[in-house]
Coordinates of C-alpha atoms and ligand atoms in Angstrom, one line a residue:
M1 CA -24.4 15.7 -10.5
D2 CA -22.0 13.5 -12.4
A3 CA -22.1 9.9 -11.6
L4 CA -20.9 9.8 -8.0
H5 CA -18.1 7.3 -8.5
T6 CA -16.4 9.7 -11.0
L7 CA -15.8 12.4 -8.4
S8 CA -12.4 12.6 -6.7
L9 CA -12.2 12.1 -3.0
K10 CA -11.8 15.8 -2.5
E11 CA -14.9 16.6 -4.7
T12 CA -16.8 13.9 -2.9
L13 CA -16.1 15.5 0.5
Q14 CA -17.1 18.8 -1.0
A15 CA -20.4 17.3 -2.2
L16 CA -21.1 15.8 1.2
N17 CA -20.3 19.1 2.9
D18 CA -22.4 21.1 0.5
G19 CA -25.4 18.8 1.0
Q20 CA -25.4 17.9 -2.7
V21 CA -25.3 14.2 -1.7
S22 CA -26.0 12.2 1.4
S23 CA -23.7 9.6 2.7
L24 CA -26.4 7.0 2.2
E25 CA -26.8 7.9 -1.5
L26 CA -23.1 7.9 -2.0
T27 CA -22.6 4.6 -0.1
R28 CA -25.4 3.0 -2.1
A29 CA -23.9 4.2 -5.4
Y30 CA -20.6 2.5 -4.5
L31 CA -22.3 -0.7 -3.3
D32 CA -24.2 -0.9 -6.5
R33 CA -21.1 -0.4 -8.6
I34 CA -19.3 -3.0 -6.5
E35 CA -22.1 -5.5 -7.1
K36 CA -22.0 -4.9 -10.8
L37 CA -18.2 -5.1 -11.2
E38 CA -17.1 -7.4 -8.5
P39 CA -17.8 -10.6 -10.4
Q40 CA -15.3 -9.6 -13.0
L41 CA -12.6 -8.1 -10.7
H42 CA -12.9 -9.7 -7.3
T43 CA -11.3 -6.9 -5.4
F44 CA -12.9 -7.7 -2.0
I45 CA -12.5 -10.7 0.4
T46 CA -15.3 -9.5 2.6
L47 CA -18.0 -7.0 1.7
T48 CA -19.9 -5.2 4.5
P49 CA -22.9 -3.7 2.9
E50 CA -25.1 -3.8 6.0
L51 CA -22.4 -2.2 8.1
A52 CA -21.8 0.4 5.4
I53 CA -25.4 1.4 5.2
S54 CA -25.8 1.7 8.9
M55 CA -22.6 3.8 9.2
A56 CA -23.8 6.0 6.3
E57 CA -27.2 6.5 8.0
A58 CA -25.4 7.4 11.2
A59 CA -23.1 9.8 9.4
D60 CA -26.0 11.6 7.8
E61 CA -27.8 11.8 11.1
K62 CA -24.7 13.2 12.8
R63 CA -24.2 15.7 10.0
S64 CA -27.7 17.1 10.5
Q65 CA -27.2 17.2 14.3
L66 CA -23.9 19.0 14.1
K67 CA -25.2 21.4 11.5
K68 CA -28.1 22.3 13.8
N69 CA -25.6 23.1 16.6
G70 CA -23.3 24.9 14.2
A71 CA -20.5 22.5 15.3
S72 CA -17.6 21.7 13.1
M73 CA -17.7 18.5 11.0
P74 CA -15.4 15.5 11.2
A75 CA -13.1 15.5 8.1
L76 CA -14.5 12.4 6.4
L77 CA -18.0 12.3 7.7
G78 CA -19.9 9.8 5.5
L79 CA -17.0 9.0 3.1
P80 CA -17.0 5.3 2.0
M81 CA -13.6 3.6 1.9
A82 CA -12.2 0.1 1.4
I83 CA -9.6 -1.5 3.8
K84 CA -7.0 -4.1 3.0
D85 CA -7.7 -7.3 4.8
V86 CA -4.5 -7.0 6.8
L87 CA -5.7 -4.1 8.9
T88 CA -8.2 -5.0 11.7
V89 CA -11.7 -3.5 11.8
N90 CA -13.6 -4.3 15.0
G91 CA -16.2 -6.9 14.4
V92 CA -15.4 -7.5 10.8
R93 CA -13.7 -10.7 9.7
T94 CA -10.0 -10.1 8.9
T95 CA -8.4 -12.9 7.0
C96 CA -5.0 -11.6 5.8
G97 CA -5.8 -13.5 2.7
S98 CA -5.2 -16.7 4.6
R99 CA -7.2 -19.8 5.5
I100 CA -5.6 -19.8 8.9
L101 CA -7.6 -16.6 9.8
E102 CA -10.7 -17.6 7.8
N103 CA -13.0 -17.1 10.8
F104 CA -11.0 -14.5 12.7
V105 CA -13.1 -11.5 13.9
P106 CA -10.9 -9.0 15.6
P107 CA -12.3 -7.3 18.7
F108 CA -10.4 -4.0 18.0
N109 CA -9.6 -1.5 15.3
A110 CA -6.2 -0.9 13.9
T111 CA -5.1 2.6 15.0
A112 CA -4.9 3.9 11.5
V113 CA -8.5 2.6 10.9
Q114 CA -9.6 4.1 14.2
H115 CA -8.4 7.6 13.3
L116 CA -10.4 7.4 10.1
L117 CA -13.5 6.1 11.8
D118 CA -13.2 9.0 14.3
E119 CA -13.4 11.3 11.3
G120 CA -16.5 9.6 10.0
M121 CA -15.3 7.0 7.5
V122 CA -17.8 4.4 6.2
V123 CA -16.4 0.9 5.7
L124 CA -17.4 -0.8 2.4
G125 CA -15.4 -4.0 3.0
K126 CA -12.0 -5.7 3.3
T127 CA -9.9 -5.9 0.1
N128 CA -8.0 -8.9 -1.3
T129 CA -4.4 -9.4 -0.6
D130 CA -1.6 -11.9 -1.0
E131 CA -1.6 -14.2 2.0
F132 CA -0.1 -12.3 4.9
A133 CA 0.9 -9.6 2.3
M134 CA 3.5 -11.9 0.9
G135 CA 3.5 -11.4 -2.8
S136 CA 3.5 -9.0 -5.7
S137 CA 0.4 -10.1 -7.7
T138 CA -2.4 -11.0 -5.3
E139 CA -2.2 -14.5 -6.7
N140 CA -1.1 -15.8 -3.3
S141 CA -4.5 -15.0 -1.7
A142 CA -6.3 -18.0 -0.4
Y143 CA -9.5 -16.4 -1.7
G144 CA -8.8 -16.1 -5.4
V145 CA -7.0 -13.6 -7.6
T146 CA -8.0 -10.0 -8.2
H147 CA -8.1 -8.9 -11.8
N148 CA -6.5 -5.7 -13.1
P149 CA -9.3 -3.3 -14.2
W150 CA -7.2 -2.2 -17.2
N151 CA -6.9 -5.7 -18.5
T152 CA -8.7 -8.4 -16.6
E153 CA -6.2 -11.0 -17.8
C154 CA -3.5 -9.3 -15.9
V155 CA -2.7 -9.1 -12.2
P156 CA -3.3 -5.9 -10.3
G157 CA 0.1 -6.2 -8.5
G158 CA 0.3 -6.9 -4.8
S159 CA 0.0 -7.4 -2.1
S160 CA -2.5 -4.5 -1.9
G161 CA -3.9 -5.6 -5.2
G162 CA -7.5 -5.6 -4.1
S163 CA -7.2 -2.0 -2.8
A164 CA -5.4 -0.8 -5.9
A165 CA -7.9 -2.4 -8.3
A166 CA -10.9 -1.2 -6.3
V167 CA -9.7 2.4 -6.5
A168 CA -8.8 2.1 -10.2
A169 CA -12.2 0.7 -11.0
R170 CA -13.8 3.4 -8.8
L171 CA -15.4 1.0 -6.4
A172 CA -14.1 3.2 -3.6
P173 CA -12.7 6.8 -3.6
A174 CA -9.8 5.6 -1.5
A175 CA -8.5 2.4 0.1
L176 CA -6.0 1.5 2.8
G177 CA -3.0 -0.7 2.0
T178 CA 0.2 -1.9 3.6
D179 CA 3.7 -1.8 2.2
T180 CA 6.5 -4.0 3.6
G181 CA 8.5 -4.2 0.4
G182 CA 6.4 -2.3 -2.2
S183 CA 2.8 -3.5 -1.6
V184 CA 1.2 -0.1 -1.9
R185 CA 3.5 1.3 -4.6
Q186 CA 3.7 -1.6 -7.0
P187 CA -0.1 -2.3 -7.2
A188 CA -0.6 1.5 -7.5
S189 CA 1.7 1.4 -10.5
F190 CA 0.0 -1.6 -12.1
C191 CA -3.4 -0.1 -11.6
G192 CA -2.7 3.5 -12.5
V193 CA -3.5 5.1 -9.1
T194 CA -1.6 7.2 -6.5
G195 CA -0.4 5.6 -3.2
I196 CA 1.8 6.4 -0.3
K197 CA 4.1 4.3 1.8
P198 CA 4.8 6.6 4.7
T199 CA 8.0 6.9 6.7
Y200 CA 8.5 3.9 9.0
G201 CA 7.0 4.9 12.4
R202 CA 4.8 7.7 11.0
V203 CA 1.5 5.6 11.0
S204 CA 0.9 3.2 13.8
R205 CA 1.3 -0.5 13.1
Y206 CA -1.1 -1.4 15.8
G207 CA -3.7 -3.6 14.2
L208 CA -1.7 -4.1 11.1
I209 CA -1.2 -7.8 11.2
A210 CA 2.5 -8.3 11.3
Y211 CA 4.5 -9.6 8.4
G212 CA 8.0 -8.0 8.7
S213 CA 7.8 -5.8 11.7
S214 CA 10.8 -3.6 10.9
L215 CA 9.5 -3.0 7.4
D216 CA 5.7 -2.9 7.6
S217 CA 3.9 0.4 7.1
A218 CA 0.2 1.3 6.6
G219 CA -0.5 3.4 3.5
V220 CA -3.3 4.7 1.3
L221 CA -4.3 4.5 -2.3
A222 CA -6.5 7.0 -4.1
H223 CA -6.7 8.9 -7.4
S224 CA -4.3 11.8 -6.8
A225 CA -1.7 13.2 -4.5
E226 CA -4.3 15.5 -3.1
D227 CA -6.7 12.8 -2.2
V228 CA -4.0 10.5 -0.8
E229 CA -2.6 13.4 1.3
I230 CA -6.0 14.1 2.9
I231 CA -6.2 10.5 4.2
F232 CA -2.5 10.1 5.1
R233 CA -2.6 13.2 7.3
L234 CA -5.5 11.7 9.3
M235 CA -4.0 8.3 9.7
A236 CA -0.6 9.5 10.9
G237 CA 0.4 10.1 14.5
F238 CA 2.1 8.8 17.5
D239 CA 0.6 5.7 19.1
Q240 CA 1.6 4.3 22.5
R241 CA 0.4 0.9 21.3
D242 CA 3.2 0.7 18.7
S243 CA 6.6 0.8 20.3
T244 CA 8.2 1.9 17.0
S245 CA 5.7 4.8 16.4
I246 CA 7.4 8.1 16.4
D247 CA 6.1 11.3 18.0
R248 CA 6.8 13.8 15.3
P249 CA 4.4 16.5 14.1
L250 CA 3.3 16.5 10.5
E251 CA 4.8 19.1 8.2
D252 CA 2.4 21.6 6.5
A253 CA 0.4 19.9 3.7
G254 CA 2.5 19.5 0.6
C255 CA -0.1 19.8 -2.1
A256 CA -0.9 23.4 -1.0
K257 CA 2.6 24.3 -2.0
A258 CA 2.6 22.6 -5.4
S259 CA 2.3 25.7 -7.5
D260 CA 6.0 26.3 -6.9
I261 CA 8.6 23.5 -7.0
K262 CA 11.4 25.7 -8.3
G263 CA 14.7 24.8 -6.9
L264 CA 13.7 21.5 -5.4
R265 CA 16.3 18.9 -6.3
V266 CA 15.3 15.6 -7.8
G267 CA 17.9 12.8 -7.7
V268 CA 17.8 10.2 -10.5
P269 CA 19.7 7.1 -9.3
R270 CA 21.5 5.4 -12.1
E271 CA 21.1 2.0 -10.4
Y272 CA 17.3 2.1 -11.1
F273 CA 17.7 2.3 -14.8
I274 CA 19.2 -1.1 -15.5
E275 CA 19.1 -3.7 -18.2
G276 CA 16.0 -5.8 -18.1
I277 CA 13.7 -2.9 -17.4
Q278 CA 10.8 -2.6 -19.9
P279 CA 11.8 0.2 -22.3
E280 CA 8.4 1.8 -22.1
V281 CA 8.7 2.0 -18.3
E282 CA 12.0 3.8 -18.5
A283 CA 10.7 6.1 -21.2
R284 CA 7.6 7.1 -19.2
V285 CA 9.6 7.7 -16.1
R286 CA 12.1 9.8 -17.9
E287 CA 9.3 11.8 -19.5
A288 CA 7.8 12.4 -16.0
I289 CA 11.2 13.6 -14.7
A290 CA 11.3 16.0 -17.7
V291 CA 7.9 17.4 -16.6
L292 CA 9.2 18.1 -13.2
K293 CA 12.2 19.9 -14.8
E294 CA 10.0 22.0 -16.9
Q295 CA 8.3 23.2 -13.7
G296 CA 11.5 24.3 -12.2
A297 CA 12.9 21.3 -10.4
E298 CA 16.6 20.7 -10.7
I299 CA 17.5 17.2 -11.9
V300 CA 20.6 15.6 -10.5
E301 CA 22.1 12.2 -11.4
I302 CA 22.9 10.3 -8.2
S303 CA 24.1 6.9 -7.2
L304 CA 22.6 4.6 -4.6
P305 CA 25.5 2.1 -4.8
H306 CA 24.1 -0.7 -2.6
T307 CA 20.8 -1.0 -4.5
E308 CA 21.5 -4.4 -6.0
Y309 CA 21.8 -5.9 -2.5
A310 CA 18.3 -4.8 -1.5
L311 CA 16.7 -7.9 -2.9
P312 CA 18.8 -10.5 -1.1
V313 CA 18.8 -8.4 2.1
Y314 CA 15.0 -8.1 2.0
Y315 CA 14.5 -11.7 1.3
L316 CA 16.4 -12.6 4.4
I317 CA 15.1 -10.0 6.8
A318 CA 11.4 -10.1 5.8
P319 CA 11.1 -13.9 5.9
A320 CA 13.1 -14.0 9.2
E321 CA 10.7 -11.6 10.8
A322 CA 7.8 -13.3 9.2
S323 CA 8.8 -16.7 10.6
A324 CA 8.8 -15.2 14.1
N325 CA 5.6 -13.3 13.7
L326 CA 3.7 -16.2 12.2
A327 CA 4.6 -18.5 15.1
R328 CA 1.5 -17.2 16.9
Y329 CA -0.8 -19.1 14.5
D330 CA -0.7 -22.4 16.4
G331 CA -4.3 -23.3 16.5
V332 CA -4.5 -22.5 20.2
R333 CA -5.1 -18.8 20.6
F334 CA -7.0 -17.9 17.4
G335 CA -7.5 -19.0 13.9
L336 CA -7.8 -22.4 12.4
R337 CA -7.5 -25.4 14.6
E338 CA -7.1 -29.0 13.4
E339 CA -7.1 -31.7 16.0
N340 CA -7.2 -35.4 16.2
G341 CA -3.9 -36.2 17.9
G342 CA -1.6 -34.7 20.5
V343 CA -0.5 -31.1 20.9
I344 CA 2.4 -31.3 18.4
D345 CA 0.1 -32.9 15.9
M346 CA -2.5 -30.2 16.4
F347 CA 0.2 -27.5 15.8
S348 CA 1.5 -29.0 12.6
K349 CA -1.9 -29.9 11.2
S350 CA -3.3 -26.5 11.9
R351 CA -0.4 -24.7 10.3
G352 CA -0.1 -27.3 7.5
K353 CA -3.7 -26.8 6.5
G354 CA -4.0 -23.1 7.3
F355 CA -0.9 -21.7 5.5
G356 CA -0.5 -21.6 1.7
P357 CA 2.6 -22.5 -0.2
E358 CA 4.3 -19.1 -0.3
V359 CA 3.8 -18.5 3.4
K360 CA 5.3 -21.9 4.2
R361 CA 8.2 -21.1 1.9
R362 CA 8.9 -17.8 3.7
I363 CA 8.6 -19.5 7.1
M364 CA 11.2 -22.1 6.1
L365 CA 13.5 -19.5 4.6
G366 CA 13.2 -17.3 7.7
T367 CA 13.7 -20.1 10.2
Y368 CA 16.8 -21.2 8.3
A369 CA 18.2 -17.7 8.3
L370 CA 17.7 -17.4 12.0
S371 CA 18.9 -20.8 13.1
A372 CA 21.9 -21.3 15.3
G373 CA 25.1 -21.4 13.2
Y374 CA 23.5 -19.6 10.3
Y375 CA 22.2 -16.5 12.1
D376 CA 25.4 -14.4 11.7
A377 CA 26.1 -15.5 8.2
Y378 CA 22.6 -14.7 7.0
Y379 CA 20.4 -12.5 9.2
G380 CA 23.3 -10.7 10.9
Q381 CA 25.0 -10.0 7.5
A382 CA 21.8 -8.8 6.0
Q383 CA 21.3 -6.3 8.8
K384 CA 24.8 -4.9 8.2
V385 CA 24.1 -4.5 4.5
R386 CA 20.7 -2.9 5.4
T387 CA 22.7 -0.2 7.2
L388 CA 24.7 0.5 4.0
I389 CA 21.5 0.8 2.0
K390 CA 20.2 3.3 4.6
A391 CA 23.5 5.2 4.4
D392 CA 23.1 5.5 0.6
F393 CA 19.8 7.3 1.1
D394 CA 21.3 9.5 3.9
Q395 CA 24.1 10.6 1.5
A396 CA 21.7 11.2 -1.4
F397 CA 19.5 13.4 0.7
E398 CA 22.4 15.6 1.5
R399 CA 22.3 16.6 -2.2
V400 CA 18.7 16.2 -3.3
D401 CA 15.2 16.7 -1.8
V402 CA 13.6 13.6 -3.5
V403 CA 14.7 10.6 -5.4
A404 CA 12.7 9.7 -8.6
A405 CA 12.7 6.2 -9.9
P406 CA 10.6 3.5 -11.5
I407 CA 8.5 1.3 -9.3
A408 CA 8.6 -2.0 -11.0
P409 CA 10.7 -3.2 -14.0
T410 CA 7.5 -4.0 -16.0
T411 CA 3.9 -3.1 -16.2
A412 CA 1.2 -5.6 -15.0
F413 CA 2.0 -9.1 -16.1
K414 CA -0.5 -11.9 -17.0
I415 CA -2.2 -13.9 -14.3
G416 CA -0.1 -17.0 -13.9
G417 CA 2.7 -15.3 -15.9
H418 CA 5.3 -16.1 -13.3
G419 CA 4.1 -19.7 -13.0
D420 CA 5.7 -21.4 -10.1
D421 CA 8.8 -19.4 -10.1
P422 CA 9.1 -17.5 -6.8
L423 CA 12.4 -15.8 -7.9
A424 CA 10.7 -14.2 -10.9
M425 CA 8.1 -12.9 -8.5
Y426 CA 10.7 -11.6 -6.0
L427 CA 12.5 -9.8 -8.9
E428 CA 9.4 -7.6 -9.3
D429 CA 10.4 -5.9 -6.1
V430 CA 13.9 -4.7 -6.9
F431 CA 13.0 -1.0 -7.0
T432 CA 10.5 -0.9 -4.1
L433 CA 12.4 -2.8 -1.4
P434 CA 15.2 -0.2 -0.7
A435 CA 12.7 2.4 0.7
N436 CA 11.4 -0.1 3.2
L437 CA 14.9 -1.2 4.2
A438 CA 15.9 2.4 4.7
G439 CA 12.5 3.4 6.3
V440 CA 12.0 6.4 4.0
P441 CA 8.6 7.4 2.5
G442 CA 7.7 6.6 -1.1
L443 CA 4.9 8.0 -3.2
A444 CA 3.7 6.2 -6.3
F445 CA 1.7 7.9 -9.1
P446 CA 0.8 7.2 -12.7
V447 CA 3.0 8.7 -15.5
G448 CA 1.5 7.2 -18.7
F449 CA 0.9 3.9 -20.4
D450 CA 2.8 1.2 -22.3
G451 CA 1.9 -0.1 -25.7
Q452 CA -0.7 -2.4 -24.3
H453 CA -2.4 0.5 -22.6
L454 CA -1.3 -0.7 -19.2
P455 CA -0.4 2.0 -16.6
V456 CA 3.2 2.9 -15.8
G457 CA 4.0 4.4 -12.4
M458 CA 6.8 6.4 -10.9
Q459 CA 7.9 6.7 -7.3
L460 CA 9.3 9.6 -5.4
M461 CA 11.2 8.7 -2.3
G462 CA 12.0 11.3 0.3
R463 CA 13.7 12.1 3.6
P464 CA 12.2 10.5 6.6
F465 CA 9.1 12.4 7.7
Q466 CA 9.1 14.6 4.7
E467 CA 6.1 13.0 3.0
S468 CA 4.9 16.6 2.4
T469 CA 7.7 17.2 -0.1
L470 CA 6.6 14.1 -2.0
F471 CA 3.0 15.3 -2.1
R472 CA 4.1 18.7 -3.2
M473 CA 6.1 17.4 -6.2
A474 CA 3.5 14.8 -7.2
H475 CA 0.7 17.3 -7.1
A476 CA 2.7 19.7 -9.2
Y477 CA 3.1 16.9 -11.7
Q478 CA -0.6 16.2 -11.6
L479 CA -1.5 19.8 -12.1
A480 CA 0.5 19.6 -15.4
T481 CA -0.7 16.2 -16.6
D482 CA -3.8 14.1 -16.5
W483 CA -2.6 10.5 -16.3
H484 CA -4.2 10.3 -12.8
K485 CA -7.6 11.2 -14.3
Q486 CA -7.7 8.3 -16.7
S487 CA -10.0 5.4 -15.9
P488 CA -10.3 1.9 -17.4
S489 CA -13.4 1.2 -19.4
L490 CA -15.4 -1.4 -17.6
Ligands
LIG1 N1 6.4 -8.4 -2.7 C1 7.1 -8.3 -1.5 C2 7.0 -9.5 -0.7 O1 6.4 -10.5 -1.1 C3 6.5 -7.1 -0.7 C4 5.2 -7.4 -0.1 C5 4.7 -6.3 0.7 O2 5.1 -5.1 0.6 N2 3.8 -6.6 1.7 O3 7.5 -9.6 0.4

């Protein structure tokens, strides 16, 4: 067999099912590769080798039992995966990239994680993230930066940078991420992998440690639309524990229908091809759109006129929600506790020591936007404009089936490249925020390289709950091209 880490997720499952490889062999192969490459990449905050080995042994044992009884196999039995350190795994430290949760061991699984565990997933560890998922480079992690496997002087994107880099470096066949304003799609783009941000409400947020509750969604990163769709379909579903979870059956798998995309209409929004975008990014995205056209898709120029407001709207709503969500870290119930004075002193010392500078900035921005006298002018106004952004998408989807656009204005930038300039960092998100504000799904996948051989990604955004159309188109693209098969030399 080829080196195990070079197999796609689908091939890996096939190899497990055919008995060509055991989960233990597979898991050991990944743990060895992690041990070798982790010093140069730092994709994990917490590795769980012992847990992984025992889960793999249990999976192998279960497989032989089920085989004996002729019973059907769980879909992922024995498949190792990595999980962003924002989703809880029972009994495994979950830090959110923050000192304030340095010693937090959750006593429950996130629902998305639980679904995959029920199917036999093996957990390799928890991947690096910007603190509380606030960032676009993974530089805001309290546990050090992750390096982009294509060029270790560059960031992997963020906030799911650890997951994206781990998949790109083939330290795991797939990894879970979260996307509040682009955190699955942008690192997928920077690292040359495929990743989905599902429709808001499609995948339970239970156990996804909250950042912006009206925007957060749990997603997955892997090497192809096919691989991502396998995991996405298992994670999705209604959950009573999440009040915004929606009870809506999945559509038929999209990749199975990829041989024919004739007549599907692809909208190209003119507001996403603006001055300031790196020319190679625009060129690669336009080439990818041309590939879809060659395969029979109809290309339609469209307008999403409120796009330019997405950035200010998001940077009011997300910090506002964050400031409320992060009020729970008070040193009393869980997390870091600093005390040597009264109660107020304990609150402020615990939070002062536990939170990093970006999180503090967001809490201050959000608290200001929500404060009496300013609420209507900032938060209220932002909510109204959010409705206009959503209406843009509703109107577009009357004419087209998907919207194709760049993910980020540039390819991966140098570590430290944005210095202490938060605005430069926020500008990275212009093209990803609208999908979160509108609640629509977005699928990112690689469409080539720039002159420095750094990956360029493209996103397809779709109607709510029509992830399958995104998978169908992306898989059609991946049948015709092989950007998704490229790997960095490490
Ligand atoms: N970069 C954006 C932010 O910092 C989005 C992050 C995310 O999607 N979690 O808020």
